[in-house]
mmCIF file of C-alpha atoms in Angstrom:
data_model
loop_
_atom_site.group_PDB
_atom_site.id
_atom_site.type_symbol
_atom_site.label_atom_id
_atom_site.label_comp_id
_atom_site.label_asym_id
_atom_site.label_seq_id
_atom_site.Cartn_x
_atom_site.Cartn_y
_atom_site.Cartn_z
ATOM 1 C CA LYS A 80 41.790 37.623 60.351
ATOM 2 C CA GLN A 81 38.597 36.965 62.296
ATOM 3 C CA GLU A 82 35.789 39.415 61.624
ATOM 4 C CA VAL A 83 32.710 39.538 63.817
ATOM 5 C CA THR A 84 29.490 41.225 62.737
ATOM 6 C CA GLN A 85 26.413 41.936 64.802
ATOM 7 C CA ILE A 86 23.247 42.941 62.996
ATOM 8 C CA PRO A 87 21.189 44.934 63.697
ATOM 9 C CA ALA A 88 23.193 47.620 65.435
ATOM 10 C CA ALA A 89 20.082 48.672 67.333
ATOM 11 C CA LEU A 90 16.769 47.002 68.128
ATOM 12 C CA SER A 91 13.653 48.272 69.871
ATOM 13 C CA VAL A 92 10.922 45.879 70.976
ATOM 14 C CA PRO A 93 7.856 45.986 73.234
ATOM 15 C CA GLU A 94 8.001 44.305 76.605
ATOM 16 C CA GLY A 95 7.158 40.602 76.579
ATOM 17 C CA GLU A 96 8.426 39.931 73.082
ATOM 18 C CA ASN A 97 10.787 37.055 72.346
ATOM 19 C CA LEU A 98 13.784 38.210 70.350
ATOM 20 C CA VAL A 99 16.943 36.973 68.672
ATOM 21 C CA LEU A 100 20.262 38.759 68.421
ATOM 22 C CA ASN A 101 22.684 37.685 65.735
ATOM 23 C CA CYS A 102 26.442 37.304 65.615
ATOM 24 C CA SER A 103 28.310 36.285 62.451
ATOM 25 C CA PHE A 104 31.973 35.394 62.147
ATOM 26 C CA THR A 105 34.313 34.576 59.294
ATOM 27 C CA ASP A 106 36.719 32.027 60.780
ATOM 28 C CA SER A 107 35.250 28.868 62.287
ATOM 29 C CA ALA A 108 38.529 27.914 64.003
ATOM 30 C CA ILE A 109 37.465 29.174 67.407
ATOM 31 C CA TYR A 110 37.983 28.020 70.977
ATOM 32 C CA ASN A 111 34.734 29.421 72.286
ATOM 33 C CA LEU A 112 32.143 32.160 71.890
ATOM 34 C CA GLN A 113 30.929 34.380 74.679
ATOM 35 C CA TRP A 114 27.946 36.709 74.946
ATOM 36 C CA PHE A 115 28.106 39.825 77.132
ATOM 37 C CA ARG A 116 25.798 42.649 78.068
ATOM 38 C CA GLN A 117 26.988 46.171 78.722
ATOM 39 C CA ASP A 118 24.954 48.775 80.512
ATOM 40 C CA PRO A 119 25.749 52.444 79.772
ATOM 41 C CA GLY A 120 29.004 53.528 81.386
ATOM 42 C CA LYS A 121 29.658 50.101 82.844
ATOM 43 C CA GLY A 122 31.897 47.153 82.173
ATOM 44 C CA LEU A 123 30.819 44.012 80.347
ATOM 45 C CA THR A 124 28.891 41.305 82.154
ATOM 46 C CA SER A 125 29.352 37.740 80.964
ATOM 47 C CA LEU A 126 26.066 36.073 80.040
ATOM 48 C CA LEU A 127 26.888 32.775 78.373
ATOM 49 C CA LEU A 128 29.956 30.966 77.079
ATOM 50 C CA ILE A 129 29.770 28.234 74.456
ATOM 51 C CA GLN A 130 32.798 26.027 73.926
ATOM 52 C CA SER A 131 33.619 25.152 70.315
ATOM 53 C CA SER A 132 32.416 21.575 70.844
ATOM 54 C CA GLN A 133 29.021 22.702 72.137
ATOM 55 C CA ARG A 134 25.922 23.768 70.222
ATOM 56 C CA GLU A 135 24.071 25.820 72.836
ATOM 57 C CA GLN A 136 23.967 27.101 76.385
ATOM 58 C CA THR A 137 21.032 28.250 78.472
ATOM 59 C CA SER A 138 20.720 30.511 81.484
ATOM 60 C CA GLY A 139 17.271 31.517 82.651
ATOM 61 C CA ARG A 140 15.505 33.367 79.838
ATOM 62 C CA LEU A 141 18.638 33.373 77.693
ATOM 63 C CA ASN A 142 19.661 30.744 75.180
ATOM 64 C CA ALA A 143 22.750 31.008 73.008
ATOM 65 C CA SER A 144 23.486 28.770 70.051
ATOM 66 C CA LEU A 145 26.606 28.200 68.013
ATOM 67 C CA ASP A 146 26.826 26.927 64.431
ATOM 68 C CA LYS A 147 30.452 26.946 63.375
ATOM 69 C CA SER A 148 29.748 25.599 59.904
ATOM 70 C CA SER A 149 27.642 28.612 59.026
ATOM 71 C CA GLY A 150 29.680 31.048 61.110
ATOM 72 C CA ARG A 151 26.728 32.116 63.234
ATOM 73 C CA SER A 152 25.668 32.447 66.824
ATOM 74 C CA THR A 153 22.334 33.642 68.131
ATOM 75 C CA LEU A 154 21.254 34.902 71.529
ATOM 76 C CA TYR A 155 17.584 34.241 72.203
ATOM 77 C CA ILE A 156 15.890 36.298 74.909
ATOM 78 C CA ALA A 157 12.489 35.063 76.013
ATOM 79 C CA ALA A 158 9.769 37.311 77.388
ATOM 80 C CA SER A 159 11.881 40.457 77.221
ATOM 81 C CA GLN A 160 11.729 42.988 80.070
ATOM 82 C CA PRO A 161 12.734 46.662 80.296
ATOM 83 C CA GLY A 162 15.655 45.562 82.486
ATOM 84 C CA ASP A 163 17.044 43.678 79.487
ATOM 85 C CA SER A 164 17.773 47.001 77.792
ATOM 86 C CA ALA A 165 21.520 47.145 77.213
ATOM 87 C CA THR A 166 24.121 46.597 74.523
ATOM 88 C CA TYR A 167 24.802 42.943 73.793
ATOM 89 C CA LEU A 168 28.190 41.912 72.457
ATOM 90 C CA CYS A 169 29.496 38.615 71.201
ATOM 91 C CA ALA A 170 33.167 37.707 71.309
ATOM 92 C CA LEU A 171 35.076 34.839 69.782
ATOM 93 C CA ARG A 172 38.247 33.389 71.243
ATOM 94 C CA THR A 173 40.578 32.430 68.419
ATOM 95 C CA SER A 174 43.671 31.803 70.529
ATOM 96 C CA GLY A 175 44.573 31.511 74.187
ATOM 97 C CA SER A 176 44.726 35.238 74.636
ATOM 98 C CA ARG A 177 42.792 36.834 71.875
ATOM 99 C CA LEU A 178 39.082 37.574 71.767
ATOM 100 C CA THR A 179 37.550 39.320 68.793
ATOM 101 C CA PHE A 180 34.509 41.382 69.713
ATOM 102 C CA GLY A 181 31.565 42.421 67.637
ATOM 103 C CA GLU A 182 30.372 46.017 67.696
ATOM 104 C CA GLY A 183 27.282 45.052 69.652
ATOM 105 C CA THR A 184 23.516 45.341 69.319
ATOM 106 C CA GLN A 185 21.861 48.059 71.390
ATOM 107 C CA LEU A 186 18.582 46.633 72.693
ATOM 108 C CA THR A 187 15.730 48.747 74.020
ATOM 109 C CA VAL A 188 12.733 47.019 75.578
ATOM 110 C CA ASN A 189 9.818 49.405 75.883
ATOM 111 C CA PRO A 190 7.335 49.026 78.758
ATOM 112 C CA SER B 261 33.629 34.108 94.581
ATOM 113 C CA GLN B 262 35.921 36.092 92.352
ATOM 114 C CA THR B 263 35.747 39.846 92.049
ATOM 115 C CA ILE B 264 37.654 42.385 90.016
ATOM 116 C CA HIS B 265 38.285 45.931 91.171
ATOM 117 C CA GLN B 266 39.292 48.761 88.914
ATOM 118 C CA TRP B 267 39.945 52.356 89.846
ATOM 119 C CA PRO B 268 39.452 55.196 89.489
ATOM 120 C CA ALA B 269 36.025 55.144 87.868
ATOM 121 C CA THR B 270 36.585 58.446 86.091
ATOM 122 C CA LEU B 271 39.676 60.501 85.418
ATOM 123 C CA VAL B 272 40.323 63.811 83.696
ATOM 124 C CA GLN B 273 43.964 64.460 82.863
ATOM 125 C CA PRO B 274 45.744 67.143 80.830
ATOM 126 C CA VAL B 275 47.763 66.286 77.750
ATOM 127 C CA GLY B 276 51.313 65.363 78.669
ATOM 128 C CA SER B 277 50.510 64.213 82.186
ATOM 129 C CA PRO B 278 51.268 60.683 83.458
ATOM 130 C CA LEU B 279 48.683 57.959 83.923
ATOM 131 C CA SER B 280 48.309 55.045 86.270
ATOM 132 C CA LEU B 281 45.230 52.828 86.314
ATOM 133 C CA GLU B 282 45.078 49.893 88.670
ATOM 134 C CA CYS B 283 43.201 46.621 88.591
ATOM 135 C CA THR B 284 43.117 43.849 91.168
ATOM 136 C CA VAL B 285 41.420 40.482 91.178
ATOM 137 C CA GLU B 286 40.274 38.671 94.299
ATOM 138 C CA GLY B 287 39.274 35.079 94.884
ATOM 139 C CA THR B 288 41.509 33.357 92.360
ATOM 140 C CA SER B 289 45.184 32.755 91.705
ATOM 141 C CA ASN B 290 47.324 33.011 88.586
ATOM 142 C CA PRO B 291 44.644 34.596 86.405
ATOM 143 C CA ASN B 292 45.213 35.817 82.887
ATOM 144 C CA LEU B 293 44.840 39.604 82.989
ATOM 145 C CA TYR B 294 43.875 41.952 80.197
ATOM 146 C CA TRP B 295 43.589 45.676 79.468
ATOM 147 C CA TYR B 296 41.062 46.698 76.817
ATOM 148 C CA ARG B 297 40.088 50.119 75.504
ATOM 149 C CA GLN B 298 36.651 50.971 74.216
ATOM 150 C CA ALA B 299 36.480 54.178 72.199
ATOM 151 C CA ALA B 300 33.153 55.918 71.740
ATOM 152 C CA GLY B 301 31.056 54.111 69.156
ATOM 153 C CA ARG B 302 33.715 51.496 68.549
ATOM 154 C CA GLY B 303 34.410 47.986 69.647
ATOM 155 C CA LEU B 304 36.855 46.750 72.234
ATOM 156 C CA GLN B 305 40.555 46.874 71.477
ATOM 157 C CA LEU B 306 42.947 44.592 73.328
ATOM 158 C CA LEU B 307 45.904 46.612 74.605
ATOM 159 C CA PHE B 308 47.859 44.225 76.842
ATOM 160 C CA TYR B 309 47.541 40.789 78.341
ATOM 161 C CA SER B 310 49.506 38.901 80.948
ATOM 162 C CA VAL B 311 49.651 35.213 81.808
ATOM 163 C CA GLY B 312 51.847 35.657 84.882
ATOM 164 C CA ILE B 313 53.866 38.032 87.050
ATOM 165 C CA GLY B 314 56.173 40.154 84.944
ATOM 166 C CA GLN B 315 54.875 38.633 81.692
ATOM 167 C CA ILE B 316 53.300 41.314 79.504
ATOM 168 C CA SER B 317 52.329 41.102 75.855
ATOM 169 C CA SER B 318 51.470 44.221 73.915
ATOM 170 C CA GLU B 319 48.913 44.086 71.161
ATOM 171 C CA VAL B 320 49.036 47.663 69.935
ATOM 172 C CA PRO B 321 52.175 49.842 69.805
ATOM 173 C CA GLN B 322 51.441 53.127 71.548
ATOM 174 C CA ASN B 323 52.548 55.318 74.403
ATOM 175 C CA LEU B 324 50.904 53.078 76.999
ATOM 176 C CA SER B 325 52.585 50.362 79.029
ATOM 177 C CA ALA B 326 51.429 47.699 81.461
ATOM 178 C CA SER B 327 52.969 45.989 84.444
ATOM 179 C CA ARG B 328 52.043 43.079 86.677
ATOM 180 C CA PRO B 329 53.961 43.483 89.934
ATOM 181 C CA GLN B 330 51.861 40.912 91.790
ATOM 182 C CA ASP B 331 49.866 37.852 90.755
ATOM 183 C CA ARG B 332 46.495 39.590 90.912
ATOM 184 C CA GLN B 333 47.479 43.181 90.176
ATOM 185 C CA PHE B 334 47.627 44.745 86.730
ATOM 186 C CA ILE B 335 48.609 48.360 86.102
ATOM 187 C CA LEU B 336 48.208 50.469 82.975
ATOM 188 C CA SER B 337 50.548 53.440 82.698
ATOM 189 C CA SER B 338 51.629 56.243 80.476
ATOM 190 C CA LYS B 339 54.430 58.778 80.891
ATOM 191 C CA LYS B 340 52.738 61.416 78.729
ATOM 192 C CA LEU B 341 49.087 61.261 77.757
ATOM 193 C CA LEU B 342 47.839 62.188 74.302
ATOM 194 C CA LEU B 343 44.386 63.439 73.379
ATOM 195 C CA SER B 344 43.864 60.180 71.501
ATOM 196 C CA ASP B 345 44.271 58.238 74.752
ATOM 197 C CA SER B 346 40.792 59.313 75.838
ATOM 198 C CA GLY B 347 38.428 56.384 76.144
ATOM 199 C CA PHE B 348 36.929 53.752 78.384
ATOM 200 C CA TYR B 349 39.557 51.399 79.816
ATOM 201 C CA LEU B 350 38.523 47.981 80.974
ATOM 202 C CA CYS B 351 40.451 45.399 82.933
ATOM 203 C CA ALA B 352 39.468 41.749 82.607
ATOM 204 C CA TRP B 353 40.530 38.324 83.809
ATOM 205 C CA ASP B 354 40.061 34.672 83.003
ATOM 206 C CA LYS B 355 41.721 31.333 83.641
ATOM 207 C CA THR B 356 43.183 28.821 81.241
ATOM 208 C CA GLY B 357 41.809 25.368 81.984
ATOM 209 C CA GLY B 358 42.540 21.945 80.654
ATOM 210 C CA TRP B 359 42.662 21.186 76.921
ATOM 211 C CA GLY B 360 43.139 24.894 76.233
ATOM 212 C CA TYR B 361 39.659 25.792 77.347
ATOM 213 C CA ASN B 362 39.369 29.194 78.977
ATOM 214 C CA SER B 363 36.923 30.224 81.632
ATOM 215 C CA PRO B 364 34.579 33.093 80.808
ATOM 216 C CA LEU B 365 36.198 36.498 80.590
ATOM 217 C CA HIS B 366 35.142 38.814 83.421
ATOM 218 C CA PHE B 367 35.407 42.573 83.292
ATOM 219 C CA GLY B 368 35.805 45.329 85.827
ATOM 220 C CA ASN B 369 33.553 48.386 85.805
ATOM 221 C CA GLY B 370 36.014 50.398 83.741
ATOM 222 C CA THR B 371 37.723 53.773 83.965
ATOM 223 C CA ARG B 372 36.473 56.676 81.868
ATOM 224 C CA LEU B 373 39.575 58.665 80.901
ATOM 225 C CA THR B 374 39.259 62.113 79.376
ATOM 226 C CA VAL B 375 42.449 63.781 78.225
ATOM 227 C CA THR B 376 42.036 67.534 77.873
#
C-alpha cells in the first residue's frame, strides 16, 4: 500500500525566502506525481505534474523534482510571497484511477 | 479551456435527509470523473470514480452513491445522511492519454456539507 508523507506539517517563512517542501512515498511504482495548492475553504489547484519518466518540472517560481529511487519529491518555491500562503499537497498516481494524497504542508509567508 | 462546476458551495442538512451534489465539466469529452471527501484535518479520501457514462466504481462502502447520467455530469447522492457524512466534498476530472499517462487532475471548488 502506498504511503505518502509530507514533512513538515506547517512552515512559516519571511517573504522573499526560497523554500523547499518535501514529499516522501513508499512505493516507487508510480505513474506520475502531482503537486497541488489548496487555499482555505477552496478546492485543490494543480501546480505541477511530473510523469514517472521525468525528473523535474518547472512553472514560474515553482520547481518540482522527482527521485523514484529514494522515494522523494520536492517542491521548490523561489522568492516566496504572501500570496503563496496555502496548503501544499502532493499526490501519487499508482494506477489509472487511484491517487494517494499526502496530508499537506501548511505554508505561511509573512510580509 | 476546461472548467469544472460544483454546487452548492455549502449545505446544511439534518440527519436522515437525502443528499444530491452535482458536478459538471465543460470543454472536454469523456473525462474520468471523481468524488473525493476531505474531513477536517485529514487527507483526501476517494469515494467514487467513473471512466464513462453509467460506469461507477466505489472505493469506500458507505451510505453514499454516485451516478453519471451524462458524459460530463457526476452526481453524489445519499438517501439518508449520517452525522459522519459531514465534510468537504470535491469533484475532480482528468483524461487518460496514450501509454497510460493521465492528464493533471483538476478539482472543483468543493461543497461544504454539515449534517446536523
